[in-house]
mmCIF file of C-alpha atoms and ligand atoms in Angstrom:
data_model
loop_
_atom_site.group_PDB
_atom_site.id
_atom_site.type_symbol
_atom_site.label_atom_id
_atom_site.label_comp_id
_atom_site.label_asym_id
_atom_site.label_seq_id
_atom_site.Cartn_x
_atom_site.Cartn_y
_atom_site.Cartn_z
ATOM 1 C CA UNK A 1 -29.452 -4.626 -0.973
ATOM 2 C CA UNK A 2 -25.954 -6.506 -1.431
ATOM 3 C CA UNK A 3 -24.256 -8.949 1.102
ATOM 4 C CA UNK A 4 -21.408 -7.193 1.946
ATOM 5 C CA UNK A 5 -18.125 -9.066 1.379
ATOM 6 C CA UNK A 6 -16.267 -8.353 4.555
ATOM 7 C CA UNK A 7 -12.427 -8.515 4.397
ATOM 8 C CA UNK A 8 -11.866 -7.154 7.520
ATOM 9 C CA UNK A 9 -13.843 -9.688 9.164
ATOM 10 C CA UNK A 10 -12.185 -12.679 7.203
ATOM 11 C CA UNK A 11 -8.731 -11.249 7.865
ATOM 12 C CA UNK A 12 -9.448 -11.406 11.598
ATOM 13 C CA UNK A 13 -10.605 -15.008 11.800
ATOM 14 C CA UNK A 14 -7.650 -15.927 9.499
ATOM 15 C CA UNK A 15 -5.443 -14.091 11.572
ATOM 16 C CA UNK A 16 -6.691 -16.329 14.605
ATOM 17 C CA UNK A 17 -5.949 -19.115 12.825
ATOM 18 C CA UNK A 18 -2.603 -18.263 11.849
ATOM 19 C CA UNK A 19 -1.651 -17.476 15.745
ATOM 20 C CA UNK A 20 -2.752 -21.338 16.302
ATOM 21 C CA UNK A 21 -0.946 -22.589 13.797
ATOM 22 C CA UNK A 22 2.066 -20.304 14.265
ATOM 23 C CA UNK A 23 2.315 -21.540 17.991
ATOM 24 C CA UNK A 24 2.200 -24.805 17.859
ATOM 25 C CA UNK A 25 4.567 -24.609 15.301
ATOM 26 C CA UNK A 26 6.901 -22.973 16.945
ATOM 27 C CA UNK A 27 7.154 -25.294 19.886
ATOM 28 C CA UNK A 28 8.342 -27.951 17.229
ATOM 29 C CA UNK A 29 10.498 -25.793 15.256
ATOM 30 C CA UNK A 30 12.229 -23.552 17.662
ATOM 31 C CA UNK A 31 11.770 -20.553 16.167
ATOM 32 C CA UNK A 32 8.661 -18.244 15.233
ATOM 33 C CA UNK A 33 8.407 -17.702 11.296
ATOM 34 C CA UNK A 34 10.427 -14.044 10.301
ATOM 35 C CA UNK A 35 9.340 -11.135 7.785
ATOM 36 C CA UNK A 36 11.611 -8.551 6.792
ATOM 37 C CA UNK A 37 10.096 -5.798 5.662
ATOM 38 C CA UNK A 38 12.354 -3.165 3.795
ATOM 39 C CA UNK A 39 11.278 0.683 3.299
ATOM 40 C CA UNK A 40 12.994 3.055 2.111
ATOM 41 C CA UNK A 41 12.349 7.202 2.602
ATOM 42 C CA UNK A 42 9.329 8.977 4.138
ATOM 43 C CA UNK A 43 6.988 7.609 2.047
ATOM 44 C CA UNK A 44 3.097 8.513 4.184
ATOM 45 C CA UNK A 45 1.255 6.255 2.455
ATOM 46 C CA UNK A 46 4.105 3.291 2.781
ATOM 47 C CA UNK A 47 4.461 3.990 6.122
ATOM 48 C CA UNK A 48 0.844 3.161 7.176
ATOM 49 C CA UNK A 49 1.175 0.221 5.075
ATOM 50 C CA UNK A 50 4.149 -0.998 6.804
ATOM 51 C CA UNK A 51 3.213 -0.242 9.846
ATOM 52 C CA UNK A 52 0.083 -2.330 9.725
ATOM 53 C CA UNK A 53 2.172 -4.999 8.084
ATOM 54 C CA UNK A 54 4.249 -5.391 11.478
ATOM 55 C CA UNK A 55 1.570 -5.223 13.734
ATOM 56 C CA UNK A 56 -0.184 -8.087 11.996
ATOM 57 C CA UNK A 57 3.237 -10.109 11.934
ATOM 58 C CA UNK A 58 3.386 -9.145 15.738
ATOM 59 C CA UNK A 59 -0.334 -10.208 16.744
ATOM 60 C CA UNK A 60 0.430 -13.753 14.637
ATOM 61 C CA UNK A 61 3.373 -14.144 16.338
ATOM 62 C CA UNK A 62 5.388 -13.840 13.074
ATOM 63 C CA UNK A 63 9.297 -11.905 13.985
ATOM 64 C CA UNK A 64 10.158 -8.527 12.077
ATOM 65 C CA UNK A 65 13.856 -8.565 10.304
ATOM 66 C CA UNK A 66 12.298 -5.208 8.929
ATOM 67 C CA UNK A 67 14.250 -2.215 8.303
ATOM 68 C CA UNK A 68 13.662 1.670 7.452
ATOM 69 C CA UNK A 69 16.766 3.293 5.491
ATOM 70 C CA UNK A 70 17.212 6.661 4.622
ATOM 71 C CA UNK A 71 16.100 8.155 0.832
ATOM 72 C CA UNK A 72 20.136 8.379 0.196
ATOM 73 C CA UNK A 73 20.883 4.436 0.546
ATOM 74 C CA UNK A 74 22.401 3.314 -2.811
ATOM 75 C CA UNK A 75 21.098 0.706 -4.859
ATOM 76 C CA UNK A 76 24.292 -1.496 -3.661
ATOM 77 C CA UNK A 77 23.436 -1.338 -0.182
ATOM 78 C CA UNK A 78 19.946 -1.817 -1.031
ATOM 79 C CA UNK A 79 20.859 -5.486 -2.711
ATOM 80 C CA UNK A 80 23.338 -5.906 0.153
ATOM 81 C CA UNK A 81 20.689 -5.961 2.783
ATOM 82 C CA UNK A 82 18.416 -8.163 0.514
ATOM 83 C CA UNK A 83 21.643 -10.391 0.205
ATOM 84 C CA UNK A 84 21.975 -10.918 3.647
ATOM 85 C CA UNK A 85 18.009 -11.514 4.246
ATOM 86 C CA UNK A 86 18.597 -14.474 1.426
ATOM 87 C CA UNK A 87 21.117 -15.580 3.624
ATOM 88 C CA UNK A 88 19.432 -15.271 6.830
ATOM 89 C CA UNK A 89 18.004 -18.544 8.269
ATOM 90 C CA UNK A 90 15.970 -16.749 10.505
ATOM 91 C CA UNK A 91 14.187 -15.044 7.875
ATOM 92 C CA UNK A 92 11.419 -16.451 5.534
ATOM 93 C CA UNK A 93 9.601 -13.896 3.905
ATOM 94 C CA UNK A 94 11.242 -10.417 3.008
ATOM 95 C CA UNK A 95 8.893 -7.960 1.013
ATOM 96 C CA UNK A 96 10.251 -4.733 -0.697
ATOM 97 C CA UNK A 97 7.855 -1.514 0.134
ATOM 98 C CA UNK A 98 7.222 0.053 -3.419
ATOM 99 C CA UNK A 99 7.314 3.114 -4.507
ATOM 100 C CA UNK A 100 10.858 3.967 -4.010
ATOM 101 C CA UNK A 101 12.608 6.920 -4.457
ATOM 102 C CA UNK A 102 13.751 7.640 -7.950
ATOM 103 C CA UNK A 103 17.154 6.869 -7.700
ATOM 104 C CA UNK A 104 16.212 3.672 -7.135
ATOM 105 C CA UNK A 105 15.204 0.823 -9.481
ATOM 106 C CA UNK A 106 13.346 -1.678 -8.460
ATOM 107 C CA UNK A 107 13.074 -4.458 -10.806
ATOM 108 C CA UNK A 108 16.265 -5.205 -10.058
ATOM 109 C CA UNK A 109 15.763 -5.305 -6.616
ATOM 110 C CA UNK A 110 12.812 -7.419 -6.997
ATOM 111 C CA UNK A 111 14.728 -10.073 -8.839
ATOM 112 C CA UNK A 112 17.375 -10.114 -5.840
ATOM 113 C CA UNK A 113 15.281 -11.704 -3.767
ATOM 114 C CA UNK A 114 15.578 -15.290 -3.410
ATOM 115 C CA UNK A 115 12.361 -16.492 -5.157
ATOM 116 C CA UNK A 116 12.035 -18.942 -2.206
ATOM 117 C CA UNK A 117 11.491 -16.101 0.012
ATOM 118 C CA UNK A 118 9.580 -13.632 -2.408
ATOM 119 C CA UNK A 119 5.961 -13.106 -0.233
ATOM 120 C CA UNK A 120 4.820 -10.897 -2.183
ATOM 121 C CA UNK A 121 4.777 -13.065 -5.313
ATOM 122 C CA UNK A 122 6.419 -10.862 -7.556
ATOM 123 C CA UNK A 123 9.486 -12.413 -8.845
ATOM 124 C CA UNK A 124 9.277 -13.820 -12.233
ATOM 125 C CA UNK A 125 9.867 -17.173 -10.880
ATOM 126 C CA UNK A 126 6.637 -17.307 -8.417
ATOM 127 C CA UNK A 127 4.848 -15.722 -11.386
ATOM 128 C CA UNK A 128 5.700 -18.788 -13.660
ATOM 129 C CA UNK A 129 4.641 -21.067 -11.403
ATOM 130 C CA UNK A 130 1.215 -19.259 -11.396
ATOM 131 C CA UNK A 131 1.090 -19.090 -15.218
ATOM 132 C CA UNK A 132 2.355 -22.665 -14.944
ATOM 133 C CA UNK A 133 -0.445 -23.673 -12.295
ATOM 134 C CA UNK A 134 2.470 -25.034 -10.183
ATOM 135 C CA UNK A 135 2.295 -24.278 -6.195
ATOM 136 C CA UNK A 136 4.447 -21.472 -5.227
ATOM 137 C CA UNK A 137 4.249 -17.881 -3.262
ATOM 138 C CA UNK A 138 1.016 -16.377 -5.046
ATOM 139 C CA UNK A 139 0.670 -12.451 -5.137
ATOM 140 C CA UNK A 140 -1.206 -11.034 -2.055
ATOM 141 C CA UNK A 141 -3.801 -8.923 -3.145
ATOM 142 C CA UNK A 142 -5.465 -11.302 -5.831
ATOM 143 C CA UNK A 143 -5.222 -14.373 -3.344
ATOM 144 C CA UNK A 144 -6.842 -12.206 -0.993
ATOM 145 C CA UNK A 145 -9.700 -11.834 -3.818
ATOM 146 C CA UNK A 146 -10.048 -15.272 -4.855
ATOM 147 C CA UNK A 147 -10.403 -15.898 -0.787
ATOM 148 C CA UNK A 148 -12.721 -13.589 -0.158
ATOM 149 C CA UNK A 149 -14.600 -15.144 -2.910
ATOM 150 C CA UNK A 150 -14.140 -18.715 -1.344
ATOM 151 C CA UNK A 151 -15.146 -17.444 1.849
ATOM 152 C CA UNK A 152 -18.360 -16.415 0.587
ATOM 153 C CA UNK A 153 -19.082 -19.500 -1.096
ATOM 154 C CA UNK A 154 -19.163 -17.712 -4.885
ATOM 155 C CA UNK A 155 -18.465 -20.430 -7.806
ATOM 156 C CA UNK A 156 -16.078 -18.766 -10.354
ATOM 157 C CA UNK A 157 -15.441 -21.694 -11.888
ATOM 158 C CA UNK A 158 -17.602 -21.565 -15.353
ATOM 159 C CA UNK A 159 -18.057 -18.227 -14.623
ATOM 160 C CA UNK A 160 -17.878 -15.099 -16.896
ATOM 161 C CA UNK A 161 -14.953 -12.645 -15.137
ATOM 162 C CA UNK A 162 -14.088 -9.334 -16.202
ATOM 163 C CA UNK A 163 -10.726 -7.590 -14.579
ATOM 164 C CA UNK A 164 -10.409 -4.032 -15.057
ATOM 165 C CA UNK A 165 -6.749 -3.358 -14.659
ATOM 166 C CA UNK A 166 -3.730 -5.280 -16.260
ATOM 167 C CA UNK A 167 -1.085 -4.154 -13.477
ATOM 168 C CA UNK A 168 1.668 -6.462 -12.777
ATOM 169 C CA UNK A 169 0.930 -6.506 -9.394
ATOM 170 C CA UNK A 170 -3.038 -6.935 -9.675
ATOM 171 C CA UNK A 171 -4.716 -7.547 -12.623
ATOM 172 C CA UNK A 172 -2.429 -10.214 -14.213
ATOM 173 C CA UNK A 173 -1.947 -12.849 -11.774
ATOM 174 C CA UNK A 174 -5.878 -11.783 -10.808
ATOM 175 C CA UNK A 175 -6.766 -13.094 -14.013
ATOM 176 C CA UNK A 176 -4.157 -15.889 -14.082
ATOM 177 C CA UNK A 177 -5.873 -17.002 -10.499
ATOM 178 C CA UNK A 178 -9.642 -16.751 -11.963
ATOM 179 C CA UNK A 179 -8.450 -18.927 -15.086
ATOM 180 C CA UNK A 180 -6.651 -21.565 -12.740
ATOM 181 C CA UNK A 181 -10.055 -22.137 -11.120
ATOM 182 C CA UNK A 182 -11.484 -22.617 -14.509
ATOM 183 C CA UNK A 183 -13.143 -18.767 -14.824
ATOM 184 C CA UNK A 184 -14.028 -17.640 -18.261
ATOM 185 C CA UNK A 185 -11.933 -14.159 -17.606
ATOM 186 C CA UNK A 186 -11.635 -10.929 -19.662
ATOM 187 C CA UNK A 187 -9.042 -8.525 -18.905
ATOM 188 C CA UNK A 188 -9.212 -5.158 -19.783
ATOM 189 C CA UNK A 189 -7.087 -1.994 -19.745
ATOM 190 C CA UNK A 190 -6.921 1.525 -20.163
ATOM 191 C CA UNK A 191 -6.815 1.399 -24.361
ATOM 192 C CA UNK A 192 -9.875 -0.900 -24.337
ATOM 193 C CA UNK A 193 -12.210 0.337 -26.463
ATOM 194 C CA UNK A 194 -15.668 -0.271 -24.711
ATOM 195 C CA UNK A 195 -15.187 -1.046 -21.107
ATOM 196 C CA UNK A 196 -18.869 -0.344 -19.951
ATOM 197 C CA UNK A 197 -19.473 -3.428 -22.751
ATOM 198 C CA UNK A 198 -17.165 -5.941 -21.408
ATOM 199 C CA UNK A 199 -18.107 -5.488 -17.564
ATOM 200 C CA UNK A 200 -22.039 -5.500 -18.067
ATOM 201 C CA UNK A 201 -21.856 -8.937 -19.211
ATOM 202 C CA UNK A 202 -19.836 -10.402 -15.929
ATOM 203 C CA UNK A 203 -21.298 -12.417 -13.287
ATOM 204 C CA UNK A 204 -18.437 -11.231 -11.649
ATOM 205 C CA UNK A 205 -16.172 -8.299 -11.974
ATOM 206 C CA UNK A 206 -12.989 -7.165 -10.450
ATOM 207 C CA UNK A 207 -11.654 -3.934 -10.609
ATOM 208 C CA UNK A 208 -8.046 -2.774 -10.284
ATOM 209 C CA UNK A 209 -7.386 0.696 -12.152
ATOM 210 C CA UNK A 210 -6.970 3.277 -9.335
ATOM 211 C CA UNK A 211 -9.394 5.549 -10.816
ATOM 212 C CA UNK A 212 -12.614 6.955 -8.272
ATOM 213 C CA UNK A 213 -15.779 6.073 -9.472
ATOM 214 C CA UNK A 214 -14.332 4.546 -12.901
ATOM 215 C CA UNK A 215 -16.973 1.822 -12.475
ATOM 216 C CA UNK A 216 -20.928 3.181 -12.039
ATOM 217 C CA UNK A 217 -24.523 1.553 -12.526
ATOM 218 C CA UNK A 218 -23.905 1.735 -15.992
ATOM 219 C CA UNK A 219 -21.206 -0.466 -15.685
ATOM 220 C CA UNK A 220 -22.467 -3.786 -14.156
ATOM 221 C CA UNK A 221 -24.817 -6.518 -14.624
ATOM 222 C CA UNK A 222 -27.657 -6.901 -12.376
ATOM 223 C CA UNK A 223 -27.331 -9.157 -9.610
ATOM 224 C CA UNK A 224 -23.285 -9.324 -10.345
ATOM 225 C CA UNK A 225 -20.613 -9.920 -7.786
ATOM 226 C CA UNK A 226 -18.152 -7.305 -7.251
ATOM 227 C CA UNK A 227 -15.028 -7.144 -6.171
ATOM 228 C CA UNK A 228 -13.558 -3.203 -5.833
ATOM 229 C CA UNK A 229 -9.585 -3.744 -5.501
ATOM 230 C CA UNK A 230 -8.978 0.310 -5.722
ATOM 231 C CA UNK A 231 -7.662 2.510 -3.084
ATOM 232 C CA UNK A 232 -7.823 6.130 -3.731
ATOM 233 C CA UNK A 233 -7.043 8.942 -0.855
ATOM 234 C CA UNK A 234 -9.311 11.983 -2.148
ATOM 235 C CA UNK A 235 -9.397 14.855 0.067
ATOM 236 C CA UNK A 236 -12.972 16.891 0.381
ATOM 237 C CA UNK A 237 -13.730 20.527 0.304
ATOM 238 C CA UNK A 238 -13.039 21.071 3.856
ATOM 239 C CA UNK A 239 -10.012 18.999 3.884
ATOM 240 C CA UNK A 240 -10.734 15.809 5.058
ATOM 241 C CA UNK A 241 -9.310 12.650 3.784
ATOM 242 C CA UNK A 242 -11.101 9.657 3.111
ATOM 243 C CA UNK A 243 -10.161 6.230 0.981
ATOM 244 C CA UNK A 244 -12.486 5.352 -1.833
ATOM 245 C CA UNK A 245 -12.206 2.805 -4.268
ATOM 246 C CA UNK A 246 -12.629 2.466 -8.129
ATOM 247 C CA UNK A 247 -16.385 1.485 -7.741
ATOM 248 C CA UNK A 248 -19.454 4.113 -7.194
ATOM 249 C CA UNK A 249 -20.355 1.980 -4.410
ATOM 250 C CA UNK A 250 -23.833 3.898 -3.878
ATOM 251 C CA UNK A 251 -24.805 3.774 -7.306
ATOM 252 C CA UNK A 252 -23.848 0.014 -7.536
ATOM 253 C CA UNK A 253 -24.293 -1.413 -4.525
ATOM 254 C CA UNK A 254 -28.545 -1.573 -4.407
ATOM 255 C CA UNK A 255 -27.982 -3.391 -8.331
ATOM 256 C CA UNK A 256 -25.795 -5.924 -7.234
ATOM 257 C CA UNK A 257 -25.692 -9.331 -5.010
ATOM 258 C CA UNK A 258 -21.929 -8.877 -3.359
ATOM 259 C CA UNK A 259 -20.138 -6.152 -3.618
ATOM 260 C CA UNK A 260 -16.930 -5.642 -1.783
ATOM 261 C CA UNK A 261 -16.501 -2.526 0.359
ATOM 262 C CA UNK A 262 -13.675 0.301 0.607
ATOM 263 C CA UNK A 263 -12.158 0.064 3.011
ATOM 264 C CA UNK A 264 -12.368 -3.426 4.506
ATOM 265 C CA UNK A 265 -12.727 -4.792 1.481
ATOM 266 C CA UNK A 266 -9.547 -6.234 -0.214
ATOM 267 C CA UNK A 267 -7.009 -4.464 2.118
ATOM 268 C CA UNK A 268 -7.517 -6.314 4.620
ATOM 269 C CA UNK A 269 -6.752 -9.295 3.139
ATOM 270 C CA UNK A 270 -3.663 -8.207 1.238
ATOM 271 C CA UNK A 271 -2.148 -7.858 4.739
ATOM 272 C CA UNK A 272 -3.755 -11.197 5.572
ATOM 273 C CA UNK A 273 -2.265 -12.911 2.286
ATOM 274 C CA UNK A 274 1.078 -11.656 3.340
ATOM 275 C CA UNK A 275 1.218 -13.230 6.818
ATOM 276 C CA UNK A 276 -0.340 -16.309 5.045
ATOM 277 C CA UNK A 277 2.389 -16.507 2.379
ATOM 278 C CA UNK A 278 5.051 -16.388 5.178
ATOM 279 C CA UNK A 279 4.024 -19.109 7.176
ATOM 280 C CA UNK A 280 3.433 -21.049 3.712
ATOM 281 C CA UNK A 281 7.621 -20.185 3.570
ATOM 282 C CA UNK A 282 8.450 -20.836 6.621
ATOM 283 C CA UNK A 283 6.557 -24.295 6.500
ATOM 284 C CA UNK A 284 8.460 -25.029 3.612
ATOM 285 C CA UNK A 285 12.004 -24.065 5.518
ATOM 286 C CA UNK A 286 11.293 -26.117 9.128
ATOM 287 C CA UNK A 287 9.486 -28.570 7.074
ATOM 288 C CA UNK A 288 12.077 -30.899 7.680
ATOM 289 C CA UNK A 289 12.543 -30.174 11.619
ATOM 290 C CA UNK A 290 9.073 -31.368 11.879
ATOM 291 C CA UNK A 291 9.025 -34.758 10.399
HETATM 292 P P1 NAD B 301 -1.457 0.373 -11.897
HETATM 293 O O1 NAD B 301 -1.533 1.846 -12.092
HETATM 294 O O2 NAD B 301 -0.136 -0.315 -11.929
HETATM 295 O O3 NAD B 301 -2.363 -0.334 -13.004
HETATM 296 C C1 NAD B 301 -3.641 0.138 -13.297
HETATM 297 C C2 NAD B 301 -4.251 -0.697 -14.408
HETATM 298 O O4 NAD B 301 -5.568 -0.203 -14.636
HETATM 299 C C3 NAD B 301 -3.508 -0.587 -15.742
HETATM 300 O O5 NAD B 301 -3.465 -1.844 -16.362
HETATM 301 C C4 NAD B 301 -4.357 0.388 -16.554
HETATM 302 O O6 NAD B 301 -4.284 0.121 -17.950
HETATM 303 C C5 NAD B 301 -5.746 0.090 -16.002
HETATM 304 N N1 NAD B 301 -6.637 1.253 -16.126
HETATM 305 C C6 NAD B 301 -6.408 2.508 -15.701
HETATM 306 N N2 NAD B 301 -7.441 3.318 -16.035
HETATM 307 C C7 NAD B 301 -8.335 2.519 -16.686
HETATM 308 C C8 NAD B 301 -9.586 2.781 -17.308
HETATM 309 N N3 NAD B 301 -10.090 4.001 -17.342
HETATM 310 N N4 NAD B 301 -10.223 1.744 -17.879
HETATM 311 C C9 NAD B 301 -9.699 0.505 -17.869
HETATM 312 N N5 NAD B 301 -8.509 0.208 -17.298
HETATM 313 C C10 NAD B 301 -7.835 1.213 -16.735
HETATM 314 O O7 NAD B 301 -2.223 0.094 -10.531
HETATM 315 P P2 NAD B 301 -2.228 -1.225 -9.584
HETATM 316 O O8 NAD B 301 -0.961 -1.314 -8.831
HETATM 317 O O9 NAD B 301 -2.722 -2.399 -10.347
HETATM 318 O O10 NAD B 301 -3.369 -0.784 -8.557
HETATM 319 C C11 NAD B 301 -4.694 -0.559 -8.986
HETATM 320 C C12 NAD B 301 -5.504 -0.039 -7.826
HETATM 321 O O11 NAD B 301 -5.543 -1.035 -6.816
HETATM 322 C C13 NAD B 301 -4.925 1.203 -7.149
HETATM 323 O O12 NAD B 301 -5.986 2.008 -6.675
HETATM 324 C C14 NAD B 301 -4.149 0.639 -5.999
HETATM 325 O O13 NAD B 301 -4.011 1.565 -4.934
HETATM 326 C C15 NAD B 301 -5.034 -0.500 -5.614
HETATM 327 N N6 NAD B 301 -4.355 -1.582 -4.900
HETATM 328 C C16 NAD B 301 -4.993 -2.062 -3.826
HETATM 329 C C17 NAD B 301 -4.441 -3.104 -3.108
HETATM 330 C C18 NAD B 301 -5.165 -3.627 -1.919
HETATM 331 O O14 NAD B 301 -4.589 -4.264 -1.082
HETATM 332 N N7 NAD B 301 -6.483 -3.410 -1.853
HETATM 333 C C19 NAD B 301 -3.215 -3.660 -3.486
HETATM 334 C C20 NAD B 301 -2.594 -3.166 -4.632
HETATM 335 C C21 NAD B 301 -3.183 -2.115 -5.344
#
């Protein structure tokens, strides 16, 4: 049987230590560390996510600039707000809810934000200091991975990797995180020609591609570590709704050493990444009011 690798666990304790740190911080700095969180329409899935997003920021002790607009705001308010979040001293992390509505574009948007204050490690400047192995705001979900991994005490260093997924938001900087700790990583995609090939020969394989089930027995190496980064909401025959991930956890699970469930898996410590990344920010900001 594999050792589960429990996110939700991990994101607790680092949660604790965050609310340490965060107070006695805040005695010296006079002011808590601030997250604004921007949605926009009546997104259901974004609206879980944001919502756990503020609780976490209010168990830390982290303060919530966030705001909820309409679906009709225009793309000048939009930067506006984002504008006056750069501007806001109070303020050290501000994260953009994606999807947004179609009017919308959100590169743009993205690039608004001061890099300085980009949490979620999406601005092209945060992601050239990861493809430049320079320290900066990494993207949440694959630190949360490469955690996790930590946590658990798993060498990837020398190791053979295989991501399944080349997203922007997950599989590249996954695989730009697995080569800065010296991995020997494979990334793979939806035109690659023999995926089952690739993934049987890692030690340790993470898997991004929002598709159920895309990775079964068939698919992994004996005694691998794995890593399932999907969320899917499939809804049964009598109309329940449950979250599954990419991997046939079932099937895998009794081949494998670690495997990673879903959920409280990766989510977990997405969230936990994001609070982390904030007080990274806001360390950098009050820096100087602590010396
Ligand atoms: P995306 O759609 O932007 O990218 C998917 C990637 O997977 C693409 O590179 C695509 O080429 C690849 N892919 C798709 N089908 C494939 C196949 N059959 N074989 C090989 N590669 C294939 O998605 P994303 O934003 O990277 O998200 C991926 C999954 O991770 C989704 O289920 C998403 O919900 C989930 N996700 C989870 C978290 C978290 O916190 N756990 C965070 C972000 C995304």
């Amino acid at each position: 049987m594999a050792n589960l690798l429990d996110g939700k666990a991990l994101a607790q304790k680092i949660r604790i230590q965050l609310q340490q740190e965060i107070q006695s911080l805040q005695a010296q700095a006079g002011r808590p560390p601030g997250l604004g969180v921007l949605m926009v329409g009546e997104n259901p899935a974004s609206s879980v996510y944001v919502r756990n997003k503020e609780r976490a920021c209010e168990q830390v002790g982290i303060a919530s600039f966030g705001k909820h607009f309409p679906t009709n705001i225009t793309q000048a308010e939009l930067t506006e707000v984002i504008h006056s979040l750069n501007q806001n001293s109070e303020v050290d992390g501000i994260l953009l809810q994606l999807p947004l509505p179609p009017h919308l574009n959100a590169i743009p948007l993205l690039y608004e934000i001061s890099p300085d204050k980009d949490v979620d490690g999406l601005h092209p400047v945060n992601m050239g200091r990861l493809v430049r192995g320079e320290a900066g705001l990494r993207s949440c979900t694959p630190a949360g991975v490469m955690q996790l991994l930590r946590e658990y005490e798993i060498e990837v260093t020398g190791k053979d990797v295989v991501v399944v997924g080349a997203s922007i938001l997950v599989g590249k900087p996954m695989a730009l995180m697995l080569l800065e700790a010296e991995s020997t990583v494979s990334i793979t995609h939806i035109k690659t020609k023999d995926l089952a090939k690739l993934t049987c020969e890692a030690e340790i394989l993470v898997v991004a591609a929002g598709y159920p089930k895309l990775i079964t027995a068939s698919h992994v190496k004996p005694g691998a570590v794995v890593v399932d980064v999907g969320i899917n909401r499939l809804t049964d025959y009598e109309g329940r709704k449950r979250i599954v991930g990419d991997v046939d956890f079932e099937g895998v699970e009794p081949l494998v050493d670690y495997i990673s469930p879903v959920p409280g898996g990766v989510g977990p410590m997405t969230v936990a990444m994001l609070l982390q990344n904030t007080l990274w920010s806001y360390k950098q900001r009050v820096g100087k009011n602590l010396e």
